[in-house]
Every structure is written in C-alpha cells, then in structure tokens.
Coordinates of C-alpha atoms in Angstrom, one line a residue:
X1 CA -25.1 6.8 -35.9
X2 CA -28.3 8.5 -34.5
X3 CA -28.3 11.2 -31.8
X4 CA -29.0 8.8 -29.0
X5 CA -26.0 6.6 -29.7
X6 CA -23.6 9.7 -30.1
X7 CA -24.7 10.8 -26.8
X8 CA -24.0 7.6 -25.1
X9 CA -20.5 7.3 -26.8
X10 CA -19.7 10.5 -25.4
X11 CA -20.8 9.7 -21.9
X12 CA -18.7 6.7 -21.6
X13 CA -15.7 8.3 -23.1
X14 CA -16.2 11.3 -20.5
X15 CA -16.9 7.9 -17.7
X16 CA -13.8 6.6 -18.8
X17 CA -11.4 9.5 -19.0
X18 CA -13.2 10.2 -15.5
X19 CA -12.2 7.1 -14.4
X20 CA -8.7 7.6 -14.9
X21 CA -7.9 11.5 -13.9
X22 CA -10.0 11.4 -10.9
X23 CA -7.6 8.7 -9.6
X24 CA -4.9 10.8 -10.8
X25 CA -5.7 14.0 -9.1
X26 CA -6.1 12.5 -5.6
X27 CA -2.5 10.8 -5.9
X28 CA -1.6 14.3 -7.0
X29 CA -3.3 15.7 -3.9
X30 CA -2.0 13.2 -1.5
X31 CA 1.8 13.9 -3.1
X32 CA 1.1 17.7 -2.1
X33 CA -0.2 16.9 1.4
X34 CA 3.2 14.8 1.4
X35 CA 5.3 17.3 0.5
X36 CA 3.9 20.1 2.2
X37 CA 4.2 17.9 5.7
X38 CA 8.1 17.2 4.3
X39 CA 8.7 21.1 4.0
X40 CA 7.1 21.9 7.3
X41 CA 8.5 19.8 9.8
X42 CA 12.0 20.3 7.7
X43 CA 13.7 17.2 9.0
X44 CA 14.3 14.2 6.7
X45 CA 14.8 11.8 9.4
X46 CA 11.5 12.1 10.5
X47 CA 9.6 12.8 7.0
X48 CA 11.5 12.4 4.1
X49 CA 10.4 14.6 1.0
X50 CA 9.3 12.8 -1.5
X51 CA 12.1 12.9 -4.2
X52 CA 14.3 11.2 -1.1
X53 CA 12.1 8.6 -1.0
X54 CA 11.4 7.7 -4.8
X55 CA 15.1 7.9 -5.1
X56 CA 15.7 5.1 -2.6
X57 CA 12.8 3.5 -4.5
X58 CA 14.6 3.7 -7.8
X59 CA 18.3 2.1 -5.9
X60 CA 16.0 -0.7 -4.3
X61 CA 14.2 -1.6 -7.0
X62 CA 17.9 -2.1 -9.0
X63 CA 18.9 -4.9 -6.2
X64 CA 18.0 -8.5 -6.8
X65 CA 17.8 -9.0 -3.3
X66 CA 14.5 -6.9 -3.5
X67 CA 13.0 -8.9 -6.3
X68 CA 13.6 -12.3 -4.4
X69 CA 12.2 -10.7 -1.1
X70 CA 8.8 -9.3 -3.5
X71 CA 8.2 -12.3 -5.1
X72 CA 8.6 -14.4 -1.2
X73 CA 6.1 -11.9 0.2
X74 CA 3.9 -11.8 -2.6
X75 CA 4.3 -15.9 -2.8
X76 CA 3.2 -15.8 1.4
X77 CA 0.0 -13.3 0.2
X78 CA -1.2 -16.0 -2.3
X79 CA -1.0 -19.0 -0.2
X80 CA -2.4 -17.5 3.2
X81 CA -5.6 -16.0 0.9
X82 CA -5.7 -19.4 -1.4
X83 CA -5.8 -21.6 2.3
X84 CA -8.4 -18.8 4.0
X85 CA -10.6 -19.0 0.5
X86 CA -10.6 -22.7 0.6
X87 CA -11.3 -23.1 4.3
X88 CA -13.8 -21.0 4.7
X89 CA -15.7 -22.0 1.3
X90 CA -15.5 -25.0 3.2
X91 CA -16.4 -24.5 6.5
X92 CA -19.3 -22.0 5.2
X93 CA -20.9 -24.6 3.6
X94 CA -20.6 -27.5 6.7
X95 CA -22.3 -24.2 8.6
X96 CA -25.4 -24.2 5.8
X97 CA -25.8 -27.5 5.9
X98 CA -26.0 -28.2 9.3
X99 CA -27.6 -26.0 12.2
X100 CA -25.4 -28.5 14.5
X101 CA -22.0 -27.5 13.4
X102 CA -22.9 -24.1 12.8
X103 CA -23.5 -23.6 16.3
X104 CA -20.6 -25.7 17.0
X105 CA -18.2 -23.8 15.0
X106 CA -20.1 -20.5 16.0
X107 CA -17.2 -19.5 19.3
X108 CA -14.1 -20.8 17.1
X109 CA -15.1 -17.8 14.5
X110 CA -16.3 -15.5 17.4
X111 CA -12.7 -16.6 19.2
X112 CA -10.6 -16.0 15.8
X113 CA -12.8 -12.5 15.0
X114 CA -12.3 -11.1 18.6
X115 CA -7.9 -11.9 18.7
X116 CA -5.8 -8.7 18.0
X117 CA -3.2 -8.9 15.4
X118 CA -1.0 -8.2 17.6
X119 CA -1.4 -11.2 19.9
X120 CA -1.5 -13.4 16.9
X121 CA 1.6 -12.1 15.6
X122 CA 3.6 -12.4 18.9
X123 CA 2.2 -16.1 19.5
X124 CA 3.1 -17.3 15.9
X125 CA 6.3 -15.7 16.5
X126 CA 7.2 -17.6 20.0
X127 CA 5.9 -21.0 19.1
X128 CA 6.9 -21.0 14.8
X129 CA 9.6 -21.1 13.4
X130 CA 10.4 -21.0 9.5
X131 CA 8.5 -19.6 6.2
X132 CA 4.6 -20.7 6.9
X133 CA 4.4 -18.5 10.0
X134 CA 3.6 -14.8 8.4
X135 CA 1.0 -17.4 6.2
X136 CA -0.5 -18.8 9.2
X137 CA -0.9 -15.0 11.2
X138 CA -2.8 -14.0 8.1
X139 CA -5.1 -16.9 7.7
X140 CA -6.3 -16.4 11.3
X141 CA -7.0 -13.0 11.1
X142 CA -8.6 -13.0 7.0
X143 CA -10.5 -16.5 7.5
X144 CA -13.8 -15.0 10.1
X145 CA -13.8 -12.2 7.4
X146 CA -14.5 -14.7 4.3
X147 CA -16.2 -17.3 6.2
X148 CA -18.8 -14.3 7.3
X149 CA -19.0 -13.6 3.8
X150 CA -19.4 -17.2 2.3
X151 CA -22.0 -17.9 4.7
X152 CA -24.5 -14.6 4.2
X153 CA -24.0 -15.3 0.2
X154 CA -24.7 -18.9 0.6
X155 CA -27.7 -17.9 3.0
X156 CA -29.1 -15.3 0.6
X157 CA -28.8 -17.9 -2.7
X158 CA -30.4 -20.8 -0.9
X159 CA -34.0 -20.0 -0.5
X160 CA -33.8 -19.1 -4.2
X161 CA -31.9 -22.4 -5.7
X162 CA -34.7 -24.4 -3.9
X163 CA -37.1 -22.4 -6.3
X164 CA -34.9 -23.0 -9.3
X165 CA -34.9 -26.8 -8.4
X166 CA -38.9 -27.4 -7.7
X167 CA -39.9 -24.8 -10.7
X168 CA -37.5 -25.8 -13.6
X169 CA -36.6 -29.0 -12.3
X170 CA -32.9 -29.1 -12.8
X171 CA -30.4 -31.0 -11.3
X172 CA -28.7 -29.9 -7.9
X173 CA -25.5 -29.6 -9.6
X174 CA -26.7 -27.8 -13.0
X175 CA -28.3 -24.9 -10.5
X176 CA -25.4 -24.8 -8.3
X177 CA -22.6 -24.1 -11.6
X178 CA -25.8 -22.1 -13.2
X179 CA -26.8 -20.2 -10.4
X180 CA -25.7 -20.5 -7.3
X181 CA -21.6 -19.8 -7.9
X182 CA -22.5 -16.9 -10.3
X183 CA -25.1 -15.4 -7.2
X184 CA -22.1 -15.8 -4.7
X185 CA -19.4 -14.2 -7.1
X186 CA -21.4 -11.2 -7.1
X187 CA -22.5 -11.1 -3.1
X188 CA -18.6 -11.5 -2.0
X189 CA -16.4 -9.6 -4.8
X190 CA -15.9 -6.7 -2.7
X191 CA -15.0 -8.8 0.1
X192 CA -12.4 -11.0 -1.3
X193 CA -10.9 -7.9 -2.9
X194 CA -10.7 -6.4 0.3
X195 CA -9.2 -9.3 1.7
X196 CA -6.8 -9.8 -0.9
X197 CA -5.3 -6.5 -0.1
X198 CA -5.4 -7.0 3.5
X199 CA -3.0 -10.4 3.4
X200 CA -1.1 -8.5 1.8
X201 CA -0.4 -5.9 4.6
X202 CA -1.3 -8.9 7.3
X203 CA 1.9 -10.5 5.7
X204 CA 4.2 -7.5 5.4
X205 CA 3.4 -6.5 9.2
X206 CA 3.8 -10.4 10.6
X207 CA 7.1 -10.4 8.5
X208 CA 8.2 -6.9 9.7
X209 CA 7.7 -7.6 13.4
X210 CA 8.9 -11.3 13.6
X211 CA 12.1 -10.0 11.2
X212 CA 11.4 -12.5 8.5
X213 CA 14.6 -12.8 6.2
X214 CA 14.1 -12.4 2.3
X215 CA 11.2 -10.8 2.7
X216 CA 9.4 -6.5 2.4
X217 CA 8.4 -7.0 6.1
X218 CA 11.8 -8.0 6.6
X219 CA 13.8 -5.3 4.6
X220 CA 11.4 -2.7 6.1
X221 CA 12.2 -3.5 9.6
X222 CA 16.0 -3.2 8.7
X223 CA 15.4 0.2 7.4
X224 CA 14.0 0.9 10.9
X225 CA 17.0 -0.6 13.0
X226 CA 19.0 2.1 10.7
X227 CA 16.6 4.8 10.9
X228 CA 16.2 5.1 7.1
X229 CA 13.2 6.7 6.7
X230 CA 13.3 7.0 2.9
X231 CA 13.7 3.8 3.0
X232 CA 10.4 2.9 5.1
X233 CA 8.8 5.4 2.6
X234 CA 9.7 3.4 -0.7
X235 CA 8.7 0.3 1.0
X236 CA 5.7 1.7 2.1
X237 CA 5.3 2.6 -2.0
X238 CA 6.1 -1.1 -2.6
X239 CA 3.4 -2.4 0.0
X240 CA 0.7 0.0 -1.8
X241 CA 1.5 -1.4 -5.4
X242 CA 1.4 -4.8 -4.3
X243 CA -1.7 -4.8 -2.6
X244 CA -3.0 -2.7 -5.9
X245 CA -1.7 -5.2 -8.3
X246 CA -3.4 -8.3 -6.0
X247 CA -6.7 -6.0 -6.7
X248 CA -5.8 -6.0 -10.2
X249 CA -5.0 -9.8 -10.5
X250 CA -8.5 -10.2 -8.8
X251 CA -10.9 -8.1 -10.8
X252 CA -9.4 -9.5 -13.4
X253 CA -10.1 -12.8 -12.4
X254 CA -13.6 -12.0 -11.3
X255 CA -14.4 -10.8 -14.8
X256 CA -13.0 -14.5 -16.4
X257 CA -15.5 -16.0 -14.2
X258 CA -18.3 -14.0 -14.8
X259 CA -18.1 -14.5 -18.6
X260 CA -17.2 -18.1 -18.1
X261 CA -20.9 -18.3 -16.1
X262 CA -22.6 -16.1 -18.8
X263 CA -21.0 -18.5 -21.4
X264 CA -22.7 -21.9 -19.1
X265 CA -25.9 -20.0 -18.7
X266 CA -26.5 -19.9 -22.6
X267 CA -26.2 -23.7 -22.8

C-alpha cells in the first residue's frame, strides 16, 4: 500500500468515526440543554428531568399494550406514505403528459397545499370514523409535497430521455428502467425521506387529537388527560425513533435500488 492509498484509508476512517461522534455529541448537547431547562424551572410537572422520563420509557416499553399501539401507528405511517407515493407517481405523470390535466389538476394541489393540518384533522375527525382516518389526514397533507417533487424530477429527466431515445435508439421502456427511474431516485431521495418522517408525526398528531385507541397518538393524549409529563416525554422519545428508523428503512431501500439500477445499466 502506497502513500496515496494510506492517506485515503485514513480519511475515511476519520469520515466515518466523524460520522458517528458528531451525531453523538449533539444528542449529548441537546440532553444537557434538557437537563439544565429540568433543573431550572425545578418542577417535574411541567419539565420532567430526564431520568423521570427514560424511566417511564423503560415501564412503557415492558407493556404489550405499547407494542400493539407501535406497530398500529407505525402500520398507519406505511399505508398513508405507500397510498401518497403511488398517487402522486401517478398523478405526476397524467400532469407530464398532458398540459390539459395539468392545469386541471393545478387548484386541487394548490387547494390540498394551502389546508392547515389543523382543519384537516378536525374535518377527518367529524365526518370519519374508524382506523383509515389518521391515514387519510396524512395523505392530504404529504401528497402536494411528493407530487411537487415527482413532477420537477419527471420535468428535469424528460428533455434528456428524448436525447437517449433519438441518439442511441433504445426503446421507451429500456430508457425509462435505464435512465429515467435511476435520474428520479436521485432528484426526490431527500424528499421522500423527509416525507417519510413527516407521516410519521402527521399520524401520531391526527391520532393524538382525534384520541385514536391502540395507538402512540392515542396513549400520548392519555398521558395528557392525566398530566403525565414523563410520559409525554418518553412518547415524544418513541415518536423520534420511529420517524429515525422509517429514515433508516428508506435509505436503506434507496441504496437496494440504486445497485439494482447500476446492476441493469451493465446489461
């Protein structure tokens, strides 16, 4: 091993050990702020420290009545973001195809983009009943988000898969699973992360306020009718893993896909 390559095994060990203690030392910093806040206002109704709160955290987390709530919230997250994915893939491309539905379909995003939350949560609530409704508040506040986002990736790839077509003369479907889907992974990764981690609060919030049963939104706002602050704190700790392991779950799956397009390339 030359010089050179030394060198730039060091630098990514330093990158990667970088990676993981700079992460580190701001949840250290934010657990400081935390308990420095706790200490100062001196009231653990208000702001429990945090040893209060990880406790209640360690007794929820030993009740099967939390798991089945985790796993109905997290099951809500997944469907809302799988039905906002699908429909505004779908809708995205309608809009790129044709100027006349784009236009169309122009005030319903506008319409969905400009609702508060708020309103959509307290509408749902009224006129819903049952399991779908946190699912449906989500989808109409994530879907303008990932349509926006399908449609300037789709916008930005086009002029360049009619190139790839005329100059190389390949099929419409060999540049679209070549190209195009590979183009579009990279233009809206941030975005669906982002979005992926806001279902996840969309759903906790809709189930909170509408008092979903078996559910974190649900158990939080319990919490709140007793004035369990530590509580509210470990479920707040519960919310922040989730969303962070639906970031996970989707980098993860962004990587499959990108070597699954690499691999197609080649061919």
């Amino acid at each position: 091993m030359n010089l050179t390559e030394k060198k730039g095994t060091f630098d990514n060990k330093k990158t990667k050990i970088s990676d993981v203690l700079l992460p580190v030392l701001t949840v250290m910093i934010i657990l400081g702020i935390w308990f420095a806040a706790a200490y100062a206002y001196g009231i653990e109704l208000i702001i429990p420290k945090p040893q209060s709160a990880f406790k209640e955290l360690g007794s929820i987390l030993g009740k099967g009545e939390f798991w089945v709530s985790a796993g109905n919230t997290l099951l809500r997250s997944v469907v809302a973001f799988a039905i906002g994915f699908c429909a505004a893939l779908a809708f995205a491309l309608l809009s790129r195809a044709s100027v006349v539905f784009r236009k169309m379909f122009y005030p319903v995003v506008v319409i969905l983009r400009s609702l508060p939350t708020i309103s959509v949560i307290f509408i749902c609530y009224i006129a819903l009943k049952g399991w779908f409704r946190a699912v449906l508040i989500a989808f109409l506040v994530i879907f303008p988000t990932l349509y926006a986002s399908f449609y300037t990736a789709l916008e930005n790839c086009s002029g360049e898969l009619e190139q790839v077509v005329k100059v190389y003369n390949v099929s419409r479907f060999r540049s679209i699973t070549k190209f195009v889907i590979p183009s579009v992974r990279a233009y809206i990764f941030s975005d669906v992360v982002n979005t992926m981690s806001l279902t996840v609060k969309l759903i906790i919030a809709a189930e909170a306020v509408t008092q979903t049963v078996s559910s974190i939104g649900g158990l939080m706002a319990e919490a709140k009718s007793y004035v369990d602050m530590a509580g509210i704190f470990a479920y707040t700790i519960v919310a922040v893993a989730m969303s962070y392991f639906t970031e996970i779950v989707i980098r993860l799956s962004s990587r499959i896909i990108k070597e699954a397009s690499l691999k197609c390339r080649l061919r």
